Tab-separated table of C-alpha atoms and ligand atoms in Angstrom:
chain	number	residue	atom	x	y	z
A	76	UNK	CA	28.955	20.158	42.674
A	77	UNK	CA	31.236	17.467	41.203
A	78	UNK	CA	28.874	14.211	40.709
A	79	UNK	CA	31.143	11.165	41.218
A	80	UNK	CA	28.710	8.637	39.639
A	81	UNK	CA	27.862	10.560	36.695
A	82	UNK	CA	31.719	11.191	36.180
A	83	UNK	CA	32.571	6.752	36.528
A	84	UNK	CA	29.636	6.818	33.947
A	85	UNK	CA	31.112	8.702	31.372
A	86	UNK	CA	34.497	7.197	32.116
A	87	UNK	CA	33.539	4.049	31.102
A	88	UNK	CA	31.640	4.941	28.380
A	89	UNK	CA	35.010	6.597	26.989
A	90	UNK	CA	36.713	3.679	27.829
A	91	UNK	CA	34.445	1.125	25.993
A	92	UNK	CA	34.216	3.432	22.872
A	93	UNK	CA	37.929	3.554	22.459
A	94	UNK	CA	37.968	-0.313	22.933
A	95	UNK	CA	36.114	-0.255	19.363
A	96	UNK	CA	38.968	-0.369	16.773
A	97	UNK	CA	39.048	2.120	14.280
A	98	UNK	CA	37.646	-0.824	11.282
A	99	UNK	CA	34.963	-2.098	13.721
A	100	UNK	CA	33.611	1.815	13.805
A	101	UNK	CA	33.473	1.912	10.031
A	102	UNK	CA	31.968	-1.395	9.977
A	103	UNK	CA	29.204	-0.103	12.089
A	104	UNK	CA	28.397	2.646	9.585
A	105	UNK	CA	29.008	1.101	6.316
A	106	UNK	CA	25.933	0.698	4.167
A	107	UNK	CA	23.630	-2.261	4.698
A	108	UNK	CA	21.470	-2.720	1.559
A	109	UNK	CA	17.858	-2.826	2.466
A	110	UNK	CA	15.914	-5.974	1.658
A	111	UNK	CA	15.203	-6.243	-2.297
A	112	UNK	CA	18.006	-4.252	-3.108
A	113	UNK	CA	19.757	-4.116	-5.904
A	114	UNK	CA	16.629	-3.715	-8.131
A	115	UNK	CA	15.989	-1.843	-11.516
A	116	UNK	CA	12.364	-1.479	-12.322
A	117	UNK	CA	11.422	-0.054	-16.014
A	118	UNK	CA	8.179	1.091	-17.476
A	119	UNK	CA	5.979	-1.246	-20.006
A	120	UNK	CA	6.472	-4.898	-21.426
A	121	UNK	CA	9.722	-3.793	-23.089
A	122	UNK	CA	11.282	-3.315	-19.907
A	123	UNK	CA	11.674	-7.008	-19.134
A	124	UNK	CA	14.637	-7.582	-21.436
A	125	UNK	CA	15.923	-4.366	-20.361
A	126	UNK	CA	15.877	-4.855	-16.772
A	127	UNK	CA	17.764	-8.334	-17.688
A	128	UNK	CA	20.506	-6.928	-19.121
A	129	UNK	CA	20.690	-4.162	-16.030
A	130	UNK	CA	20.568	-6.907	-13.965
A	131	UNK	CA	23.789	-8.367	-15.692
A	132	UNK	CA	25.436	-5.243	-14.005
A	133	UNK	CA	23.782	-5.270	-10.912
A	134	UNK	CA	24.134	-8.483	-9.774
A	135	UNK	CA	27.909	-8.195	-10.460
A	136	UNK	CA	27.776	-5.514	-8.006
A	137	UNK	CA	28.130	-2.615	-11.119
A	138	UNK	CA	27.124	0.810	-10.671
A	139	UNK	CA	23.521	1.712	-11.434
A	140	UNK	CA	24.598	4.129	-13.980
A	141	UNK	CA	26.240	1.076	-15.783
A	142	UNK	CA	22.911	-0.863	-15.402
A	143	UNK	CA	20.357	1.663	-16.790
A	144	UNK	CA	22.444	2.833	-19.725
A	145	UNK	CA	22.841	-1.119	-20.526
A	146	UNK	CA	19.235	-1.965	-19.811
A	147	UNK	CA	17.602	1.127	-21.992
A	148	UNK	CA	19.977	0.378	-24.889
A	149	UNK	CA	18.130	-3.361	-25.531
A	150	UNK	CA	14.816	-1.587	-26.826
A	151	UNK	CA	17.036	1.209	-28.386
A	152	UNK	CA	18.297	-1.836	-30.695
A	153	UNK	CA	14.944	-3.107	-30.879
A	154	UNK	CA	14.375	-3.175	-34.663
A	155	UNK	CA	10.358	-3.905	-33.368
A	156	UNK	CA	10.496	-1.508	-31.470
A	157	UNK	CA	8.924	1.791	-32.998
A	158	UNK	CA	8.258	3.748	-29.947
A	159	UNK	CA	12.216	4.020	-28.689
A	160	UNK	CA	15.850	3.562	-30.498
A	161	UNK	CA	16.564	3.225	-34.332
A	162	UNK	CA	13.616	1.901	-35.114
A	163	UNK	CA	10.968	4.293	-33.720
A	164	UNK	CA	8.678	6.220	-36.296
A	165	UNK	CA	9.610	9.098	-37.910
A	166	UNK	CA	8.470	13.219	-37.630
A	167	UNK	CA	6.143	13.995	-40.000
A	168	UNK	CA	8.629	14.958	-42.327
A	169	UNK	CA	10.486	11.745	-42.290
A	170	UNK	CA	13.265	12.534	-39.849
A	171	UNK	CA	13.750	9.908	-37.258
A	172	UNK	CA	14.391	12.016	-34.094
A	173	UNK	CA	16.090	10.632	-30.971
A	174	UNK	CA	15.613	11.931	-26.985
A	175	UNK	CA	16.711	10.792	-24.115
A	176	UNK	CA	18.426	11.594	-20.707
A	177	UNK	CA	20.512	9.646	-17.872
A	178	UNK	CA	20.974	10.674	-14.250
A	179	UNK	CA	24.037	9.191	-11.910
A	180	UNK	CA	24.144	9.287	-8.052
A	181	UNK	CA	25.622	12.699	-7.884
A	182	UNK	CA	23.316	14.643	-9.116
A	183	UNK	CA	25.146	14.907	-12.334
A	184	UNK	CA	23.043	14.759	-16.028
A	185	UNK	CA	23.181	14.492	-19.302
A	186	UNK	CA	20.315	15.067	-22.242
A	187	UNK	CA	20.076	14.743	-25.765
A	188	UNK	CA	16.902	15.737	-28.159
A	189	UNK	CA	16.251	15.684	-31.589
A	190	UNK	CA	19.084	13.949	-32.397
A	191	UNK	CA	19.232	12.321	-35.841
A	192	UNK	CA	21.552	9.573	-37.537
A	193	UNK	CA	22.696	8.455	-34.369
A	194	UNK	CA	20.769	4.770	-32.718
A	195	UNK	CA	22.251	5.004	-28.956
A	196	UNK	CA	20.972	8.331	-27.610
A	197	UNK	CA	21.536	7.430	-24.203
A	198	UNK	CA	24.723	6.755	-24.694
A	199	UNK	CA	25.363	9.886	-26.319
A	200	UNK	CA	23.137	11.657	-23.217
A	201	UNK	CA	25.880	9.823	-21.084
A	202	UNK	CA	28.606	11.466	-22.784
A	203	UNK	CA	27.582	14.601	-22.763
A	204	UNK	CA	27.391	13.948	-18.921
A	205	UNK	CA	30.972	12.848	-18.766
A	206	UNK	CA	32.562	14.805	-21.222
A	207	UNK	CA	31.329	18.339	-21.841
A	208	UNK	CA	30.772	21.024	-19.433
A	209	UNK	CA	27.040	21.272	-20.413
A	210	UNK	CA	23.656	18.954	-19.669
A	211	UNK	CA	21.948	18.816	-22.955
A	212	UNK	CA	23.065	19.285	-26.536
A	213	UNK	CA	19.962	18.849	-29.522
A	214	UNK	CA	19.570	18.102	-33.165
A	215	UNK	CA	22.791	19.153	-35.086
A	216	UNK	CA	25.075	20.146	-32.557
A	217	UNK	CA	24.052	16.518	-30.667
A	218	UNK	CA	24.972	14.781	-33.891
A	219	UNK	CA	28.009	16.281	-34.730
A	220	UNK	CA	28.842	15.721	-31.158
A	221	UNK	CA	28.443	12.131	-31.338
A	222	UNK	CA	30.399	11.780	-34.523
A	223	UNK	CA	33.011	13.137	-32.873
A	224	UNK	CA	32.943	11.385	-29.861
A	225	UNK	CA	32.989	7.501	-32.199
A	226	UNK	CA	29.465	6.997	-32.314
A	227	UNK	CA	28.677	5.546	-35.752
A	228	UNK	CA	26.412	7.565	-38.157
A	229	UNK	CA	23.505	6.278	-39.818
A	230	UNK	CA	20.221	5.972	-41.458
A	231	UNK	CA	17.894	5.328	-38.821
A	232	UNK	CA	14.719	5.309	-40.829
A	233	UNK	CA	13.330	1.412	-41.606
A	234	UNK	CA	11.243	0.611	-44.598
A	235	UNK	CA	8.841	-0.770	-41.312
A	236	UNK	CA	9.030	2.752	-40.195
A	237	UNK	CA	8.684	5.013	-43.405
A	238	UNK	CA	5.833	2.516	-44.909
A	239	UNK	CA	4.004	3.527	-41.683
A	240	UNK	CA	4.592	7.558	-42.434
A	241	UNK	CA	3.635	7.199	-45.770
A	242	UNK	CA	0.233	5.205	-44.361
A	243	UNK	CA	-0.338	8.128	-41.920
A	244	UNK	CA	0.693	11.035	-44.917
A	245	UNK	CA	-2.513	9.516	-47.103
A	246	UNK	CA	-5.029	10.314	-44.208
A	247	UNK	CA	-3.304	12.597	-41.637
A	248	UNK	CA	-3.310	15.859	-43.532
A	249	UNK	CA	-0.364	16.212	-41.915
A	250	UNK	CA	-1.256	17.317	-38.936
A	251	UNK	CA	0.389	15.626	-35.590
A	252	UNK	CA	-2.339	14.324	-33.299
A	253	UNK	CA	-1.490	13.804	-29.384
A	254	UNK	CA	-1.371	10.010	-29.522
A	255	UNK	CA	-2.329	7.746	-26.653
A	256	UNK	CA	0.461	5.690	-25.337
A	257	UNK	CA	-1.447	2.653	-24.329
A	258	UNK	CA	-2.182	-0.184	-25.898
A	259	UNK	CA	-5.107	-1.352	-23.864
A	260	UNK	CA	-6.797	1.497	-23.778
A	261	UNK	CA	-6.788	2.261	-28.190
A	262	UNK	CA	-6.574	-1.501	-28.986
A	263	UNK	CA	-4.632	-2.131	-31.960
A	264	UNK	CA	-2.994	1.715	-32.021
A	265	UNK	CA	0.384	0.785	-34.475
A	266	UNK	CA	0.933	4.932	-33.440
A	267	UNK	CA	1.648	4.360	-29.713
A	268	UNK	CA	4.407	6.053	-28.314
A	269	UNK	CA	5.809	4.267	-25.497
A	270	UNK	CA	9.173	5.711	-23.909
A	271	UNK	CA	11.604	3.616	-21.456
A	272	UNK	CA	12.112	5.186	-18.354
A	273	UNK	CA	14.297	3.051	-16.116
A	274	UNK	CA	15.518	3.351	-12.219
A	275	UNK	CA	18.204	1.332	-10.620
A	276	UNK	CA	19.662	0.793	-7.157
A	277	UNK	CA	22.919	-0.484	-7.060
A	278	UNK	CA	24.444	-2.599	-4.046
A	279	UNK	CA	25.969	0.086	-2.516
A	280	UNK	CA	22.514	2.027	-2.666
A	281	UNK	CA	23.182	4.571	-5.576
A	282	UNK	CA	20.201	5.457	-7.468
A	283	UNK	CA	20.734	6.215	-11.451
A	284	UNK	CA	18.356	6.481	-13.718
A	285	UNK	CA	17.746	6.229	-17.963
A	286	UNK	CA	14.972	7.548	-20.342
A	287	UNK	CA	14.675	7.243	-23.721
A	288	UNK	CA	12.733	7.826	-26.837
A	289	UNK	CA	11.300	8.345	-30.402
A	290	UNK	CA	8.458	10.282	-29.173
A	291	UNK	CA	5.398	11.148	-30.434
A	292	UNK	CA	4.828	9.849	-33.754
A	293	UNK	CA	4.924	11.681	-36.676
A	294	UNK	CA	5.296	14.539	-34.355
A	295	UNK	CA	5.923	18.224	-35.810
A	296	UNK	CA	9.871	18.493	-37.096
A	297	UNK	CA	11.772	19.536	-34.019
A	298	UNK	CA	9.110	18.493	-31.292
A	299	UNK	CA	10.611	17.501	-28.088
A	300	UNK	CA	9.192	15.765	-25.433
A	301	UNK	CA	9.875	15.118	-21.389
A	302	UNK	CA	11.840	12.457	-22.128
A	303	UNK	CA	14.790	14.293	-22.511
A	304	UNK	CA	13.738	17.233	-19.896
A	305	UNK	CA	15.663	16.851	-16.538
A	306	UNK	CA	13.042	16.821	-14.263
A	307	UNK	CA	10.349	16.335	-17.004
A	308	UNK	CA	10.947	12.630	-18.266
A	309	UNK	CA	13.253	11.723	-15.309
A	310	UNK	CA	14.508	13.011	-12.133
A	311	UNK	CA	17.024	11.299	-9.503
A	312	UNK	CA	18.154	12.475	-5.485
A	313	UNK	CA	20.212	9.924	-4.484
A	314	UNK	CA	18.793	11.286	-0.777
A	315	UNK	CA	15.141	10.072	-1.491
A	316	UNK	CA	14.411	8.344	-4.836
A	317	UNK	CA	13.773	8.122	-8.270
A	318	UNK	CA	11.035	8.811	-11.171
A	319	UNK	CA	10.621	8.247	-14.498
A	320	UNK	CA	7.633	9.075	-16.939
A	321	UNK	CA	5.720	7.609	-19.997
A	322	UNK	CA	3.119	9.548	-22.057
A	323	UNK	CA	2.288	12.482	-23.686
A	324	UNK	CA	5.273	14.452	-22.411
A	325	UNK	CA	3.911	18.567	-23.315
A	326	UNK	CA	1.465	17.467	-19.521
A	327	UNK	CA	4.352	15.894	-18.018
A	328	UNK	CA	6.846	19.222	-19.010
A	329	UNK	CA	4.341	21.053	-18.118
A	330	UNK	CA	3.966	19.619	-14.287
A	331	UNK	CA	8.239	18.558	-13.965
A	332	UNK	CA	6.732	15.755	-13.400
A	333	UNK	CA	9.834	13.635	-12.470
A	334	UNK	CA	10.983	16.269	-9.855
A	335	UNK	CA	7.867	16.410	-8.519
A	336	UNK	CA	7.088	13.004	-7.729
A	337	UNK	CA	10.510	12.995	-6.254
A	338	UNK	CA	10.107	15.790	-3.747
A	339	UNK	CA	6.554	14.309	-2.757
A	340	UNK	CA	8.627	10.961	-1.952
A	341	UNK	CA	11.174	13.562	0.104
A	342	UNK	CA	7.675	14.857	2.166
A	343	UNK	CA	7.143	11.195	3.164
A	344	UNK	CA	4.655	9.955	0.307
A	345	UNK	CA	5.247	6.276	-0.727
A	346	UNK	CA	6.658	6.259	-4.396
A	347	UNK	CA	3.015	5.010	-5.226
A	348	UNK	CA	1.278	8.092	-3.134
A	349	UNK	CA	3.689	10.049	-5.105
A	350	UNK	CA	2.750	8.826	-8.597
A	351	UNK	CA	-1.120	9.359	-7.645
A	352	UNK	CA	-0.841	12.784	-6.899
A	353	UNK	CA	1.057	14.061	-10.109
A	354	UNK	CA	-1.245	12.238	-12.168
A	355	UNK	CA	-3.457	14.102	-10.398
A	356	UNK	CA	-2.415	17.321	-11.001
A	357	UNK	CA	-2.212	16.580	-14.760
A	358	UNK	CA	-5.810	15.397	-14.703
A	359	UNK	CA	-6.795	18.994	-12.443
A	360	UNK	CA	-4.853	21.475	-14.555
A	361	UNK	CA	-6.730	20.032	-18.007
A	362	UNK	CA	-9.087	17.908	-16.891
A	363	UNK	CA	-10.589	18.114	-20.556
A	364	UNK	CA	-7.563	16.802	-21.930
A	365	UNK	CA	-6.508	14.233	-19.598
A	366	UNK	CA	-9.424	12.183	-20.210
A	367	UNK	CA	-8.095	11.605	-24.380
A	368	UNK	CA	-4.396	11.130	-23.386
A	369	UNK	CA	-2.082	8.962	-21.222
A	370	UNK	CA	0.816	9.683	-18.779
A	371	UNK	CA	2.155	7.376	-16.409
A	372	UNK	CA	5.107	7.841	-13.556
A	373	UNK	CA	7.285	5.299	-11.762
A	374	UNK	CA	9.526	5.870	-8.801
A	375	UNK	CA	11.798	4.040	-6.576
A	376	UNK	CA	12.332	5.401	-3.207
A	377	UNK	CA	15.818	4.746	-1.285
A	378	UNK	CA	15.126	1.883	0.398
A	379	UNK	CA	13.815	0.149	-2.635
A	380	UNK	CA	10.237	0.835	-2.454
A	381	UNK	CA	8.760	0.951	-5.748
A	382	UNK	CA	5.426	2.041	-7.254
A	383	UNK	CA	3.227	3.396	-10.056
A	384	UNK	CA	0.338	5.555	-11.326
A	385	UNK	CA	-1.360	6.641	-14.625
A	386	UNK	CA	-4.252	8.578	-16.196
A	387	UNK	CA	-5.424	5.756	-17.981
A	388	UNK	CA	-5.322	2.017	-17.615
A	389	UNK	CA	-3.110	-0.375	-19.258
A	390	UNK	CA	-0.024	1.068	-17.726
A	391	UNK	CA	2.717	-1.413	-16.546
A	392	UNK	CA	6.118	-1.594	-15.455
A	393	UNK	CA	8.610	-4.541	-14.880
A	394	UNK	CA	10.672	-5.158	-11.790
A	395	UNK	CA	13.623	-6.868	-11.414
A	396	UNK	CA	16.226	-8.360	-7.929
A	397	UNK	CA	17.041	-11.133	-6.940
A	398	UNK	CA	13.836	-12.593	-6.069
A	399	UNK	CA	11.912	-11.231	-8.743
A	400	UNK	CA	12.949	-11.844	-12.300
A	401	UNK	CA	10.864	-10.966	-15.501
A	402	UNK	CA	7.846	-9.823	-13.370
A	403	UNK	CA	5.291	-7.333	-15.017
A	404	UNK	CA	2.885	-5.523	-12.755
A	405	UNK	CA	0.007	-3.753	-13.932
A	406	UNK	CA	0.143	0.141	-13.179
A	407	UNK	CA	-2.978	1.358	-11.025
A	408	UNK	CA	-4.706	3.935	-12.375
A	409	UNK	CA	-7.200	7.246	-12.405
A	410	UNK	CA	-9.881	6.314	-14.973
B	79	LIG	N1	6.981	10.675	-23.319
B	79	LIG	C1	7.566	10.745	-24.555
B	79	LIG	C2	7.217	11.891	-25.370
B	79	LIG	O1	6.216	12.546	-25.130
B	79	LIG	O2	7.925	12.177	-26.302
């Protein structure tokens, strides 16, 4: 049967919902940043500068992209920097050998490893984003591609940098050794290897992130690391979140360690939950190993949430919005 008070219900809910002009309905579902947001949070000490220039972009209202290809390139140009950029340490056989990666918004990527000659890798990563068909060119072929594309070519190997091979040649016996990026935890190390991993939420809530590196010191000719590994050294869904690793990347390839914190942010972990438990999984699947090396992850969630975990301590990452400038916070972690 026809019901006359359900029908005057409906009626004038019609009625009221076509009262709402068209701009007032898009108002009601544009995006509302959540509290904190824009932020870009990077790992170690180095990421303070870094995050300052992001910020530059950020609080303009930029594109995160913009922000974490700006922010990684300040320790990139670091000439005391010997763990990322043009001044990081060479192979063992001398080479100074580039990786990194970026990842925009739309899921789109770009990679570069073993690059030589050339001091803005991520730039170069962003270009083969932008401009090529593929997601990650290496050595040669990522050269030659960044010649062509304007980047300048050049010696990238210091007289900091190749006193501190020829050091290691006269009691290495050339052999690489899996070094531990922390600085607390081998006091003193020169060998560290810390990489910049950066993440970035833009006003409009975009997530884009940036990773970068030298790698592993004196590392076998051709090594590459997570840094430039999709997934590995850096993962973004613009859906959920954001990661970004530091450490000995063969345990963090080994584990997709980016993608994995990511889809344990997707099941509802906090981005510090998340970090935990692939640490953890590092430490269970070589438990021997773990104990003598470090890896640590960061991750942003999409509402802005940010955390951090590692094997060892001395981990830290910097943070960066409106209210918080230059702060450092100290990563938690396993041992
Ligand atoms: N995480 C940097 C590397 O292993 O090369």
């Amino acid at each position: 049967m026809f019901n006359r008070r359900k029908f005057i219900k409906i009626s004038a809910a019609g009625a009221s919902l076509a009262a709402l002009s068209s701009s007032k309905i898009a108002k009601a579902v544009a995006y509302k940043p959540a509290a904190g947001v824009p932020i870009v949070i990077s790992t170690w000490d180095f990421g303070i500068p870094a995050n300052k220039e992001a910020w530059k972009v950020l609080e303009k209202g930029g594109r995160a992209l913009d922000a974490v290809e700006a922010g990684v390139k300040i320790p990139e140009a670091d000439m005391n920097n010997h763990t990322v950029g043009r001044a990081g340490y060479p192979d063992r056989d001398g080479h100074v050998t580039l990786d990194a990666c970026i990842m925009d918004e739309f899921g789109n990527c770009g990679s570069v490893a073993a690059m030589e000659n050339i001091a803005h890798p991520i730039s170069v990563a962003r270009a083969v984003m932008e401009k090529t068909p593929h997601v990650m060119l290496v050595g040669d072929g990522a050269t030659q591609f960044a010649v062509e594309q304007g980047f300048k070519k050049e010696k990238l190997l210091t007289p900091e940098s190749e006193k501190a091979w020829k050091e290691w040649l006269k009691t290495a016996k050339y052999s690489p050794v899996m070094n531990i990026e922390n600085k607390q935890h081998q006091p003193g190390s020169k060998y560290n290897h810390d990489t910049i991993g950066m993440l970035a939420i833009d006003a409009k809530g975009n997530i884009s992130g940036a990773c970068t590196t030298s790698g592993m010191a004196f590392k076998l000719h051709g090594r590459v690391g997570d840094s430039p590994i999709i997934g590995a050294g850096l993962y973004v869904d613009n859906e959920v979140g954001g990661a970004t690793s530091t450490g000995v990347g063969e345990e963090v390839i080994r584990n997709v360690g980016s993608f994995l914190v990511v889809e344990l942010m997707r099941q509802g972990l906090s981005p510090e939950d998340a970090c935990k438990e692939a640490v953890k999984r590092i430490i269970k699947k070589k438990p021997d190993t773990a104990k003598n090396i470090q890896v640590g992850f960061l991750a942003i969630n999409k509402k802005g949430e940010y955390g951090a975990y590692a094997i060892q301590q001395g981990f830290s990452f910097a943070v960066c919005n409106a209210d918080k400038q230059d702060l450092l916070i100290p990563g938690k972690s396993f041992y």
